[in-house]
PDB file of C-alpha atoms in Angstrom:
ATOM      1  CA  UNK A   1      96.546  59.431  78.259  1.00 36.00           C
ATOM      2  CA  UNK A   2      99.325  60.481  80.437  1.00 39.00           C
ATOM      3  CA  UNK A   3      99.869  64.503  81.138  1.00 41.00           C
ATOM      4  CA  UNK A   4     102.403  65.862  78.438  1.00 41.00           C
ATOM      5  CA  UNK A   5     104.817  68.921  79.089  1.00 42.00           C
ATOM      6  CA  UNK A   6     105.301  69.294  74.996  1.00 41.00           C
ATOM      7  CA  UNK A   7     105.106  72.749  73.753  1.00 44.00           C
ATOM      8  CA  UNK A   8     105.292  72.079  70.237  1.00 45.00           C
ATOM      9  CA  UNK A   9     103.534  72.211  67.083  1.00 53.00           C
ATOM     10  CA  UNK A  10     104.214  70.669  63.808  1.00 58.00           C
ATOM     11  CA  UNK A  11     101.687  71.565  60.759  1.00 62.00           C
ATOM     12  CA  UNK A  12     100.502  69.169  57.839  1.00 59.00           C
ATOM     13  CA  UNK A  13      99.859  71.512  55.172  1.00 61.00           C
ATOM     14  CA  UNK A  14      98.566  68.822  52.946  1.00 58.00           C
ATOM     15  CA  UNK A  15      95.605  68.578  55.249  1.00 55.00           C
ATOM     16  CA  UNK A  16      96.161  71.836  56.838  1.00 60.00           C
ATOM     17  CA  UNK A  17      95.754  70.349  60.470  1.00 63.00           C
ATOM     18  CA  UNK A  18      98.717  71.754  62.981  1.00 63.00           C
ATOM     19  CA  UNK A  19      99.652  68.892  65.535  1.00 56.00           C
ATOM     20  CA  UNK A  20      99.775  70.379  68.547  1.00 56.00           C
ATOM     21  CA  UNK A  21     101.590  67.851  71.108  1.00 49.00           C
ATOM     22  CA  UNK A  22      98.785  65.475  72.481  1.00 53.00           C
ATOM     23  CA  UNK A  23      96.008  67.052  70.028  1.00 59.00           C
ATOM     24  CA  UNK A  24      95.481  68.123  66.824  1.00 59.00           C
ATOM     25  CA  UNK A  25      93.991  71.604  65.164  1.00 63.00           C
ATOM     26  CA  UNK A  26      92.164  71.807  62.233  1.00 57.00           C
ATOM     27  CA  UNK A  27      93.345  75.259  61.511  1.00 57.00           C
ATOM     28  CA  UNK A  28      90.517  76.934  59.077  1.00 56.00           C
ATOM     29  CA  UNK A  29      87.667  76.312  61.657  1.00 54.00           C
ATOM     30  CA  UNK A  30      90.305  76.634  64.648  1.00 52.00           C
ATOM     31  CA  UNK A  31      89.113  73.683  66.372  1.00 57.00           C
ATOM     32  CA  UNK A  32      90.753  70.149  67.456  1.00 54.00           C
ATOM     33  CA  UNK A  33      89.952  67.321  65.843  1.00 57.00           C
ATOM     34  CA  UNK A  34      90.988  65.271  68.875  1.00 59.00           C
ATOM     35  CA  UNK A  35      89.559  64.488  72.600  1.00 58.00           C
ATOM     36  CA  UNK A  36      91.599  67.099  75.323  1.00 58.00           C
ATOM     37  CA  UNK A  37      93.740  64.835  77.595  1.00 57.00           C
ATOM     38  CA  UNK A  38      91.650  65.961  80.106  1.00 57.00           C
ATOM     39  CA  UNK A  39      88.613  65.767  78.694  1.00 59.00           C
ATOM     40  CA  UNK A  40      87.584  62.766  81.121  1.00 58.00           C
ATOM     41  CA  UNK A  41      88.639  65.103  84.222  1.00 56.00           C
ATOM     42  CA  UNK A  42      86.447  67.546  83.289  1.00 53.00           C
ATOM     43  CA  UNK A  43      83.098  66.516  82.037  1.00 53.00           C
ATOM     44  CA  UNK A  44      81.202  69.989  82.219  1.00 53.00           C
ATOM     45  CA  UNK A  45      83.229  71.429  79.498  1.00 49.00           C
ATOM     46  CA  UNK A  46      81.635  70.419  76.297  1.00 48.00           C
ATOM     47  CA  UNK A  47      83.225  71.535  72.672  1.00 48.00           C
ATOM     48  CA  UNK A  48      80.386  74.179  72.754  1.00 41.00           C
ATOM     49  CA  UNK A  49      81.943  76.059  75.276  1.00 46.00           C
ATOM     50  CA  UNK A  50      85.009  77.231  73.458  1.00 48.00           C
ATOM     51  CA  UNK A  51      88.186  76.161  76.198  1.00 48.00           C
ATOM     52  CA  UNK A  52      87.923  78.184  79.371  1.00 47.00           C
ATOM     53  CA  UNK A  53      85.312  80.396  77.633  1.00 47.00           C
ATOM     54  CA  UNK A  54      87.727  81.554  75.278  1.00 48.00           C
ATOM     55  CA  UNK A  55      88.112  81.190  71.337  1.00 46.00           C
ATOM     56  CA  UNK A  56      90.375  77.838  71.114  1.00 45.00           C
ATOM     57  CA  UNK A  57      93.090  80.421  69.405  1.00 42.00           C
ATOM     58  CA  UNK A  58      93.831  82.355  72.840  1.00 43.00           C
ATOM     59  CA  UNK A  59      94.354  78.905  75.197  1.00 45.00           C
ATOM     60  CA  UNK A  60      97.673  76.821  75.377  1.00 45.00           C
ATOM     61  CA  UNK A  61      97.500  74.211  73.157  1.00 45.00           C
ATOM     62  CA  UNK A  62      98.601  71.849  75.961  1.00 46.00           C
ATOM     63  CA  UNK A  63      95.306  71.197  76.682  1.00 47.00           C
ATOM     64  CA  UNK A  64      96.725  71.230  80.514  1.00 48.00           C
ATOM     65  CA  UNK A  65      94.952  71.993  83.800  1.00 51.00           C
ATOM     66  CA  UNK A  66      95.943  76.087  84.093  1.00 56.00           C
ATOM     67  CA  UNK A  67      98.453  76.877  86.651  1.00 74.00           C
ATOM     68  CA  UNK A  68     100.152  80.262  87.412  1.00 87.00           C
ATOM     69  CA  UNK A  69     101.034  82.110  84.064  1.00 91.00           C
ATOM     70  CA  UNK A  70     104.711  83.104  83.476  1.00 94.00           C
ATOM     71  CA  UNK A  71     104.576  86.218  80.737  1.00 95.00           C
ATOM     72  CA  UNK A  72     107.344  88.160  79.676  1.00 95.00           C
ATOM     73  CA  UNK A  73     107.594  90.587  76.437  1.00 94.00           C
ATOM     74  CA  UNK A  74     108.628  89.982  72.908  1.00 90.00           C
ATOM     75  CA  UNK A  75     110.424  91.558  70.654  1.00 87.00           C
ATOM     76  CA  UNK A  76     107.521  93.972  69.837  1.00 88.00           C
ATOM     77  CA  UNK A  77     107.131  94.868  73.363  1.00 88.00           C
ATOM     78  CA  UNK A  78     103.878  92.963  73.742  1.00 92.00           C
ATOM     79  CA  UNK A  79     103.360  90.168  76.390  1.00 93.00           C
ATOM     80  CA  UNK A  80     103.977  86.596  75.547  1.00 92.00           C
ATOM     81  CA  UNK A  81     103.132  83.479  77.644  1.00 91.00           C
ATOM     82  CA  UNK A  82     106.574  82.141  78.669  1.00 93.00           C
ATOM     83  CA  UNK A  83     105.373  78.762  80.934  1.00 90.00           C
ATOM     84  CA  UNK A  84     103.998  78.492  84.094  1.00 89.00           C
ATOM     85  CA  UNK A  85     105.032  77.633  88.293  1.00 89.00           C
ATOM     86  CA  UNK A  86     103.544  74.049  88.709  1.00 85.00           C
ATOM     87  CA  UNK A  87     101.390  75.492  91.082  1.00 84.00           C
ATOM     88  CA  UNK A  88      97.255  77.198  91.078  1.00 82.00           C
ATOM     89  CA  UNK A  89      96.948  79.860  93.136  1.00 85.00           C
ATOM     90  CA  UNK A  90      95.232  82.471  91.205  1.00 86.00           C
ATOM     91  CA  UNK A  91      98.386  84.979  90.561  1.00 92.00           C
ATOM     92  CA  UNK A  92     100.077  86.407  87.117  1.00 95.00           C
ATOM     93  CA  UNK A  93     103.745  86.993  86.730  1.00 96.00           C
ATOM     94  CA  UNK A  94     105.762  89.168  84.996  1.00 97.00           C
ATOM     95  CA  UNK A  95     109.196  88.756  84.384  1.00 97.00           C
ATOM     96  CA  UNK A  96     112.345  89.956  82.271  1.00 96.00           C
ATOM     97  CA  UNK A  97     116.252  89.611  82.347  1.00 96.00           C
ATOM     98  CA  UNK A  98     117.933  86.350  83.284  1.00 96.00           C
ATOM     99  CA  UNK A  99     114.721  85.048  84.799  1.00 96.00           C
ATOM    100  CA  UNK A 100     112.680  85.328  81.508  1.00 96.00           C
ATOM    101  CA  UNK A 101     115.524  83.161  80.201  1.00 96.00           C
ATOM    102  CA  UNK A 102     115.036  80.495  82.645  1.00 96.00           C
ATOM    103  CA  UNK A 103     111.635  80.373  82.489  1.00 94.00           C
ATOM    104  CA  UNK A 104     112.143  79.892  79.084  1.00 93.00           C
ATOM    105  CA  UNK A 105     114.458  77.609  79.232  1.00 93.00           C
ATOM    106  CA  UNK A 106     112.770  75.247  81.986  1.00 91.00           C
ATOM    107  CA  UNK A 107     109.428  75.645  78.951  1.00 87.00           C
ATOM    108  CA  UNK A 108     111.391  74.121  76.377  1.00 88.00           C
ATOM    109  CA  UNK A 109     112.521  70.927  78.772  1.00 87.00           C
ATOM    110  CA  UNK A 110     109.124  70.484  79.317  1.00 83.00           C
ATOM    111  CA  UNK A 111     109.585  71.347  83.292  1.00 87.00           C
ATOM    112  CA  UNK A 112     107.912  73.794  85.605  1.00 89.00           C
ATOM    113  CA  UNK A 113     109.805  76.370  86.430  1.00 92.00           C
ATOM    114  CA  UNK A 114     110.572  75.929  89.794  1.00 91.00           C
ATOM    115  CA  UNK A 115     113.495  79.258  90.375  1.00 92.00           C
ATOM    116  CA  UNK A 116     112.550  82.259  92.519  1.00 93.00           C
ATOM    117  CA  UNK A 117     109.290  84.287  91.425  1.00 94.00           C
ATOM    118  CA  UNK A 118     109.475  86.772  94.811  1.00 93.00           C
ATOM    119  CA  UNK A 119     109.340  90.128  93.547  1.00 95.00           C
ATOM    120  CA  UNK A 120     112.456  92.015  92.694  1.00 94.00           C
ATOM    121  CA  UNK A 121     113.957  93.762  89.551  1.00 95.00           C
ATOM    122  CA  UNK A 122     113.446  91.038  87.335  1.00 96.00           C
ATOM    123  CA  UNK A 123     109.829  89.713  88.613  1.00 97.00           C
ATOM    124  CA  UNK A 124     106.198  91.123  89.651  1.00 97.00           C
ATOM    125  CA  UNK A 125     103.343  89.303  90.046  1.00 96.00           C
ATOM    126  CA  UNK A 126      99.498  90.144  90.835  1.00 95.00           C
ATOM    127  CA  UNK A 127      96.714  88.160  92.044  1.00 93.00           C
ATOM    128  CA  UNK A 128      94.027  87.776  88.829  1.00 92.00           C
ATOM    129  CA  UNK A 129      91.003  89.331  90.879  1.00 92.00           C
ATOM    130  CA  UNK A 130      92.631  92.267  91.475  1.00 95.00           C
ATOM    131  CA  UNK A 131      91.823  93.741  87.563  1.00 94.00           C
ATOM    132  CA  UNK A 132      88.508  94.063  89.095  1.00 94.00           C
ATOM    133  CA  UNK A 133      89.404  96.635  91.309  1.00 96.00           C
ATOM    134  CA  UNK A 134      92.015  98.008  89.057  1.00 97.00           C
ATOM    135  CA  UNK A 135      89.713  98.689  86.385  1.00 96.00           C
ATOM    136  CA  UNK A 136      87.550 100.190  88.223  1.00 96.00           C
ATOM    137  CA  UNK A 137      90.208 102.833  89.819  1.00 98.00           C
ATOM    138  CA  UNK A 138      90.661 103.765  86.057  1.00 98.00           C
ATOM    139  CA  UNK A 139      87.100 104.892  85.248  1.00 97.00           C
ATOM    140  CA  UNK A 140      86.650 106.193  88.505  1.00 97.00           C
ATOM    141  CA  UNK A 141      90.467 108.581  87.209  1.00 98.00           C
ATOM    142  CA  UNK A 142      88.911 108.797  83.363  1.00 97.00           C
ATOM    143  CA  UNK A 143      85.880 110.332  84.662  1.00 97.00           C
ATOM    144  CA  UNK A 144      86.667 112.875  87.582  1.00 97.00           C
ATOM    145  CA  UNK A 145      90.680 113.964  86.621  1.00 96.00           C
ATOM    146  CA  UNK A 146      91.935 112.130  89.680  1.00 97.00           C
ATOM    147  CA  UNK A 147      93.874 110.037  91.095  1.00 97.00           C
ATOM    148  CA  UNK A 148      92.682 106.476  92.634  1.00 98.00           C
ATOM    149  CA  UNK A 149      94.256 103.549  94.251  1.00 98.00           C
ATOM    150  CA  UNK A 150      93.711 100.275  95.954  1.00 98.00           C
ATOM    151  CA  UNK A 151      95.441  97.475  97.656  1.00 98.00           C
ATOM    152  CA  UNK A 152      95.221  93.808  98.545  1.00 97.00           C
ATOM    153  CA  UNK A 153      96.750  91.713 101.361  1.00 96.00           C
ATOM    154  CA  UNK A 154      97.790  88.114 101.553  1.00 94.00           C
ATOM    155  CA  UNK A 155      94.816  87.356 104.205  1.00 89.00           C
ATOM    156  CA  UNK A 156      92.592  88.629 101.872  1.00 86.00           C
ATOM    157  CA  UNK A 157      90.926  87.884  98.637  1.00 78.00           C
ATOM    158  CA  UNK A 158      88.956  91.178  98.365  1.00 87.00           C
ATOM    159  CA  UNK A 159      91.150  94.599  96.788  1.00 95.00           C
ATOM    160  CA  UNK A 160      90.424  97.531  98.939  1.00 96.00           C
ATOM    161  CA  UNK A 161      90.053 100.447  96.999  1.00 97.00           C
ATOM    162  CA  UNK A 162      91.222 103.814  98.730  1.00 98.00           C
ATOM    163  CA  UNK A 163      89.780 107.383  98.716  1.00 98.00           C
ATOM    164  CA  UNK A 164      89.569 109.193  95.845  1.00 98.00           C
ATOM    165  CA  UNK A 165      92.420 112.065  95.754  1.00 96.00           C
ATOM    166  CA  UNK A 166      92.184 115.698  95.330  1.00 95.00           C
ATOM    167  CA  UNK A 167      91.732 117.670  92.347  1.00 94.00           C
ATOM    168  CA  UNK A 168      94.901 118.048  90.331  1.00 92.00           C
ATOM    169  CA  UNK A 169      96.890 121.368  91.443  1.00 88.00           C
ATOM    170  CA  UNK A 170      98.975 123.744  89.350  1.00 87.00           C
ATOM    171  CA  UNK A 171     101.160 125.794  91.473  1.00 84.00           C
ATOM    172  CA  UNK A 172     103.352 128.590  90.091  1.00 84.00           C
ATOM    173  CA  UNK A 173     107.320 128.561  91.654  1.00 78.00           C
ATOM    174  CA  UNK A 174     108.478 131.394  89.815  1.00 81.00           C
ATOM    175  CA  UNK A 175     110.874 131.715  87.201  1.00 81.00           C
ATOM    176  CA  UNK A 176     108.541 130.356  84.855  1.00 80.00           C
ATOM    177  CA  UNK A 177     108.371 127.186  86.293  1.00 81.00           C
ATOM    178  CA  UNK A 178     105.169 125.828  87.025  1.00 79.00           C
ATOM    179  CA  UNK A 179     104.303 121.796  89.038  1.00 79.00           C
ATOM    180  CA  UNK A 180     101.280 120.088  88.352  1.00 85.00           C
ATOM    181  CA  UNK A 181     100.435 117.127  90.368  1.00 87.00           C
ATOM    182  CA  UNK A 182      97.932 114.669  91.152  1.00 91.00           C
ATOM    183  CA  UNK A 183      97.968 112.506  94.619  1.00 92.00           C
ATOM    184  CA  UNK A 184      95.916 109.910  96.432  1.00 96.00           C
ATOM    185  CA  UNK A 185      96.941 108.930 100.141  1.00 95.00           C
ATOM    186  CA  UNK A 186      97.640 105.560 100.204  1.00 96.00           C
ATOM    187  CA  UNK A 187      95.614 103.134 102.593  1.00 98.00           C
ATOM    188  CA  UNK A 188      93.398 105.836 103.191  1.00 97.00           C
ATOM    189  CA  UNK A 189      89.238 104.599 103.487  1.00 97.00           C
ATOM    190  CA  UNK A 190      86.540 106.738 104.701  1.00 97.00           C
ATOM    191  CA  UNK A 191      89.050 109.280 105.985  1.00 97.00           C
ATOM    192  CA  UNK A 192      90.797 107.274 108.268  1.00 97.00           C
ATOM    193  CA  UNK A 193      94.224 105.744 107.525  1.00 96.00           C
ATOM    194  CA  UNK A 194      94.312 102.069 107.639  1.00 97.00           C
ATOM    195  CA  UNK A 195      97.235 100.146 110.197  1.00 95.00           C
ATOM    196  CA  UNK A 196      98.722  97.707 107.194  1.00 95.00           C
ATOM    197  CA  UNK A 197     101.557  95.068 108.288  1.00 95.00           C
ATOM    198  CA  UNK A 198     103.842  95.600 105.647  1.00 96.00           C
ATOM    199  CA  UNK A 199     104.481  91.646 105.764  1.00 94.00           C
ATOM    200  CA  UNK A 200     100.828  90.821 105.097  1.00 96.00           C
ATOM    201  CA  UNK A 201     100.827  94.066 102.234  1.00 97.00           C
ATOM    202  CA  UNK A 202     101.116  92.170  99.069  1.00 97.00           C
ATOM    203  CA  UNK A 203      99.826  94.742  96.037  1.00 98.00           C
ATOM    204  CA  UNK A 204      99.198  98.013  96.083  1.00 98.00           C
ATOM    205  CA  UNK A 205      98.189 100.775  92.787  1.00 98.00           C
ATOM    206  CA  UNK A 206      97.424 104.052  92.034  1.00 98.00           C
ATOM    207  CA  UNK A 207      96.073 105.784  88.374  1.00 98.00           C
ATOM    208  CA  UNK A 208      97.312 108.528  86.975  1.00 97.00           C
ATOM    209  CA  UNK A 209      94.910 110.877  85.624  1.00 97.00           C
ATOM    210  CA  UNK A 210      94.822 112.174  82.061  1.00 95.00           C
ATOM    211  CA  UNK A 211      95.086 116.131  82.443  1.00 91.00           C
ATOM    212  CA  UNK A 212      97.141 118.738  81.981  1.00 87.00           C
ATOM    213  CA  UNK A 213      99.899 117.218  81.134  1.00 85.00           C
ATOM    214  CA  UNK A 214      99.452 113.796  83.433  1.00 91.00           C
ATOM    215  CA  UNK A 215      98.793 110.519  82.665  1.00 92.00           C
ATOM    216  CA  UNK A 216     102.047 108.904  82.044  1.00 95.00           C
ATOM    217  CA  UNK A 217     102.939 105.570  83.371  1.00 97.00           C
ATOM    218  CA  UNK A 218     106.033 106.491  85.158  1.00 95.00           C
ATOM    219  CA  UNK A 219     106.306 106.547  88.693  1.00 96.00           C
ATOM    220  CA  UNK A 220     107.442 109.587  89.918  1.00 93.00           C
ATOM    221  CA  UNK A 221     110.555 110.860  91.299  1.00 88.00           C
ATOM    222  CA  UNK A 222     111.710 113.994  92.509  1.00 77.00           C
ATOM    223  CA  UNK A 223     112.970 115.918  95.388  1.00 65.00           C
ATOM    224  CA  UNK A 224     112.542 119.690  96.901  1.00 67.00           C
ATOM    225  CA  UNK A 225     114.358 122.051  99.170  1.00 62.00           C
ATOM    226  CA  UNK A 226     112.313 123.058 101.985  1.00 63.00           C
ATOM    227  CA  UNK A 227     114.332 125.246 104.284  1.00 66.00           C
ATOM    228  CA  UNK A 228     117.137 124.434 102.934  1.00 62.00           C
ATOM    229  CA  UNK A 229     116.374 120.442 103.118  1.00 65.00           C
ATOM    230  CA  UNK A 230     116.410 117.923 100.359  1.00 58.00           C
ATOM    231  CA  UNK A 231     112.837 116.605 100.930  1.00 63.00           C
ATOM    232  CA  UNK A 232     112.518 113.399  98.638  1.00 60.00           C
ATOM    233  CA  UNK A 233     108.495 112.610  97.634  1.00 76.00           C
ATOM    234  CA  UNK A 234     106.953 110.742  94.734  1.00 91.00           C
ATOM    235  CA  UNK A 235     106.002 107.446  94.525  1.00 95.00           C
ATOM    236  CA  UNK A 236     109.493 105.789  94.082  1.00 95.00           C
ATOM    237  CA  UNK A 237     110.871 107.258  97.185  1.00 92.00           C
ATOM    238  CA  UNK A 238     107.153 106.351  98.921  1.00 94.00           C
ATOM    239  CA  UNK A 239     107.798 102.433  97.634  1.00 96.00           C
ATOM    240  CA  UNK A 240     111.542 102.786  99.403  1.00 94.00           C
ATOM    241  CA  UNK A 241     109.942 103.850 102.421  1.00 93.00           C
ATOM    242  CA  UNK A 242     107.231 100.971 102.183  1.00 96.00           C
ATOM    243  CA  UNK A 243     110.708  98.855 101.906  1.00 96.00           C
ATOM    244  CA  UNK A 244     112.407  99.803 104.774  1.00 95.00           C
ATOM    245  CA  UNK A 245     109.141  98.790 106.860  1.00 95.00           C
ATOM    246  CA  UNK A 246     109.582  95.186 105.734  1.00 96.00           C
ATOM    247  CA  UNK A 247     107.088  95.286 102.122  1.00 97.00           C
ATOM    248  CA  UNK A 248     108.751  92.833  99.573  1.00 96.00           C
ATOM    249  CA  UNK A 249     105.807  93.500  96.647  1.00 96.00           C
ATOM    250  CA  UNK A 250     106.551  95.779  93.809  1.00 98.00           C
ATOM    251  CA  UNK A 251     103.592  98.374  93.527  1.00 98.00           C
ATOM    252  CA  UNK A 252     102.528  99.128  89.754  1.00 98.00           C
ATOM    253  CA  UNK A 253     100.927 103.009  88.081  1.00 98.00           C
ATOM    254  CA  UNK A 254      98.252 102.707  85.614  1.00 98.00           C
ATOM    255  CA  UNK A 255      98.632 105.867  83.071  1.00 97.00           C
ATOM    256  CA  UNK A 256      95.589 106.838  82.160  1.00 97.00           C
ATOM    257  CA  UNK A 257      97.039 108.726  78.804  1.00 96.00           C
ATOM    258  CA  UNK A 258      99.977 105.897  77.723  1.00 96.00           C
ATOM    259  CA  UNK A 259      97.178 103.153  78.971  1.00 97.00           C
ATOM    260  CA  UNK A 260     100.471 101.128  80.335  1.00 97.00           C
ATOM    261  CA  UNK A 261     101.314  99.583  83.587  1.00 98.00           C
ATOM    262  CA  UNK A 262     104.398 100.515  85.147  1.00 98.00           C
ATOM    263  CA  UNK A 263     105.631  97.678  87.692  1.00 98.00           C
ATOM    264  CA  UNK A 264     108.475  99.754  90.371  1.00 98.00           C
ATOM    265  CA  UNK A 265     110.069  99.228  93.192  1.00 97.00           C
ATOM    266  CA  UNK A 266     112.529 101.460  95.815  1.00 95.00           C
ATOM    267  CA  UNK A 267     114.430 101.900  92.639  1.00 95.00           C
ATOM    268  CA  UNK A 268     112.950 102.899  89.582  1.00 95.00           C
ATOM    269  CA  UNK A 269     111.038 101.433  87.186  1.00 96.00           C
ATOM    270  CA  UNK A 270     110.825  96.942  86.901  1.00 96.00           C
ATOM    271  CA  UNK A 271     108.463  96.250  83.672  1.00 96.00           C
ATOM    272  CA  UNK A 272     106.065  98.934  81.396  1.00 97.00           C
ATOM    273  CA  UNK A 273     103.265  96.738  79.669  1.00 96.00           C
ATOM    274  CA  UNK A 274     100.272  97.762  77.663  1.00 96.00           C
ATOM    275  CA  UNK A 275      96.647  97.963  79.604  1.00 96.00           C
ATOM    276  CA  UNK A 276      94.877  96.230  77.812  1.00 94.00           C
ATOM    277  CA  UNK A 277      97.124  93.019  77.587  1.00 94.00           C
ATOM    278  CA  UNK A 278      97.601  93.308  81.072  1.00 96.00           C
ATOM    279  CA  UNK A 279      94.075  93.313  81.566  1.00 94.00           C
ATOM    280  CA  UNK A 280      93.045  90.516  79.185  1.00 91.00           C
ATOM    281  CA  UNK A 281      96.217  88.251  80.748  1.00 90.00           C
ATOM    282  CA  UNK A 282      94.443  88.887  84.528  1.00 92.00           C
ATOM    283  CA  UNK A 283      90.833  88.219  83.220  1.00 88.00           C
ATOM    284  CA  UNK A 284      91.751  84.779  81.932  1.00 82.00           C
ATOM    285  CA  UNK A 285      93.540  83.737  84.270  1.00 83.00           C
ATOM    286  CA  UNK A 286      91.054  84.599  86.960  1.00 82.00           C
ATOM    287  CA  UNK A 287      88.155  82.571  85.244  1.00 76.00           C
ATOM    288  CA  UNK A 288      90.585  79.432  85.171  1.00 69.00           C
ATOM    289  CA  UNK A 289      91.029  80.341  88.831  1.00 62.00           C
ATOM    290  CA  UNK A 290      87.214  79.755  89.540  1.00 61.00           C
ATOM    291  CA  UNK A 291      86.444  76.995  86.950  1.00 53.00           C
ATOM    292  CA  UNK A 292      89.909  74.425  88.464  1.00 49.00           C
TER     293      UNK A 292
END
C-alpha cells in the first residue's frame, strides 16, 4: 500500500468503527481492525505492543513513520499536534501566529510543511532528549529552593546540566520595598565557566524555584540604577546579550509553581505551555527517535 498524507476520519456509527484514512478503528476496544501500512516495514512491532509503546488513542492515526512534530495550542490553551517537517531528527516544535496557520494549512493538503522552523517569535523547537535533563533540573529546584539550568549544543547529543545556584536572597531597599531573587550562572560546571560558540549553542534552561513568592514562568525583566546607571539584568536582557554574540535559539523557564514553560527570546516572552504536556510531547517523540 502506498504512503498516504490523509488526515481524516470518517465514523460508521452503525458499526461504531471510525475510518481513519488507510486503517480502520474499532472505537470501544480502541484498536484497528486493519494491517498498519507499514506493518511490513516494521516487523518487531506486534499488536501487543500498543503503537510506539503508547495506548493506540495517543498516536496519529496515519499509521506513518514519525518525523519531527509540529504542535501549536488550541483554543483551551493546551497543545495540539499540528503536522510535521518531512524530516527525523529527533526535535519538537512549537509554533503560533501565521506559522501555526501554515503548518496547518500545508496538514490539510496532505504536504509537509516545508516553510521556515528557525527560531524566532513565532517558532521554538527542542531536541526530545533534552526532557531528561530538564526534568531533572526541576527536582533538583523542587527539592533544595533553587535555581538549576542546563544546555545542549548542536555537536552534541548529551544536555549539560550547570551548577546549582545560590540560595534565594531577600534584600531590603527601603521604603518598604523588598527584591527576592533566585539565580544560576549560566554555563557554569564545577566552578569554572564553560567557552560556548554561540553558533554551536542551540538550547539552553533554567527553573524557577517555588519560594517566597517565585516560581512563575516568566522570564524576568528589570533594570536598576547603580551610580546613577540604568543597569539592565534578568534573563530577557541576558538572552539579548546571548543575541548579539551570534545565538539564534530561543531559551525557555520552567516555573516550578505555574508548572509552565515559557519559550523567550531578546524580546519578551514567544509561547507559555503547560509542563506536563510539554513533557509528555518530548517523551514520545524521543522513543520514536530511538525505535526509526
Amino acid at each position: 500500500m502506498g504512503r498516504q498524507r490523509l488526515t481524516y476520519h470518517v465514523e460508521n456509527p452503525l458499526l461504531k468503527v471510525v475510518y481513519r484514512a488507510d486503517k480502520a478503528e474499532q472505537k470501544s476496544v480502541q484498536r484497528f481492525l486493519s494491517v498498519d501500512p507499514l506493518a511490513e516495514k516494521y516487523p518487531s512491532w506486534s499488536p501487543y505492543n500498543y503503537t510506539m509503546n503508547n495506548p493506540v488513542r495517543y498516536v496519529d492515526p496515519t499509521g506513518m513513520v514519525v518525523e519531527d512534530p509540529i504542535y501549536g495550542k488550541n483554543f483551551w490553551g493546551n497543545l495540539k499536534y499540528l503536522g510535521d517537517d518531512g524530516t527525523n531528527n529527533g526535535r519538537v516544535y512549537f509554533v503560533s501566529g501565521q506559522t501555526k496557520r501554515d503548518v496547518k494549512n500545508a496538514t490539510a493538503n496532505g504536504e509537509f510543511y516545508s516553510g521556515d522552523l528557525s527560531s524566532s517569535d513565532e517558532v521554538s523547537s527542542i531536541p526530545s532528549q533534552m526532557i531528561f535533563s530538564v526534568d531533572q533540573s526541576l527536582q533538583s529546584t523542587l527539592s533544595s529552593n533553587k535555581e538549576n539550568g542546563g544546555h545542549s549544543t548542536f555537536s552534541s547529543f548529551e544536555t549539560t546540566q550547570w551548577d546549582e545556584g545560590p540560595a534565594v536572597t531577600n534584600r531590603d531597599l527601603g521604603d518598604g520595598r523588598r527584591e527576592v531573587k533566585g539565580s544560576v550562572q549560566p554555563f557554569v560546571v564545577d566552578g569554572d565557566k564553560l567557552d560556548i560558540d554561540m553558533s554551536n549553542l542551540d538550547v539552553y534552561y533554567h527553573i524557577h524555584p517555588d519560594t517566597q513568592g517565585l516560581g512563575s514562568s516568566t522570564p524576568s525583566n528589570y533594570s536598576r540604577n547603580i551610580n546613577g546607571r540604568n543597569i539592565r539584568r534578568g534573563d530577557i536582557p541576558y538572552q539579548a546579550d546571548l543575541e548579539r554574540s551570534g545565538y539564534n535559539g530561543n531559551p525557555f523557564v520552567v516555573g516550578a509553581r505555574d508548572n509552565r514553560v515559557n519559550f523567550y527570546n531578546g524580546r519578551g516572552s514567544v509561547m507559555k505551555v503547560k509542563y506536563q504536556q510539554f513533557k509528555i510531547t518530548l517523551l514520545s517523540e524521543f522513543i520514536s527517535h530511538l525505535r526509526f
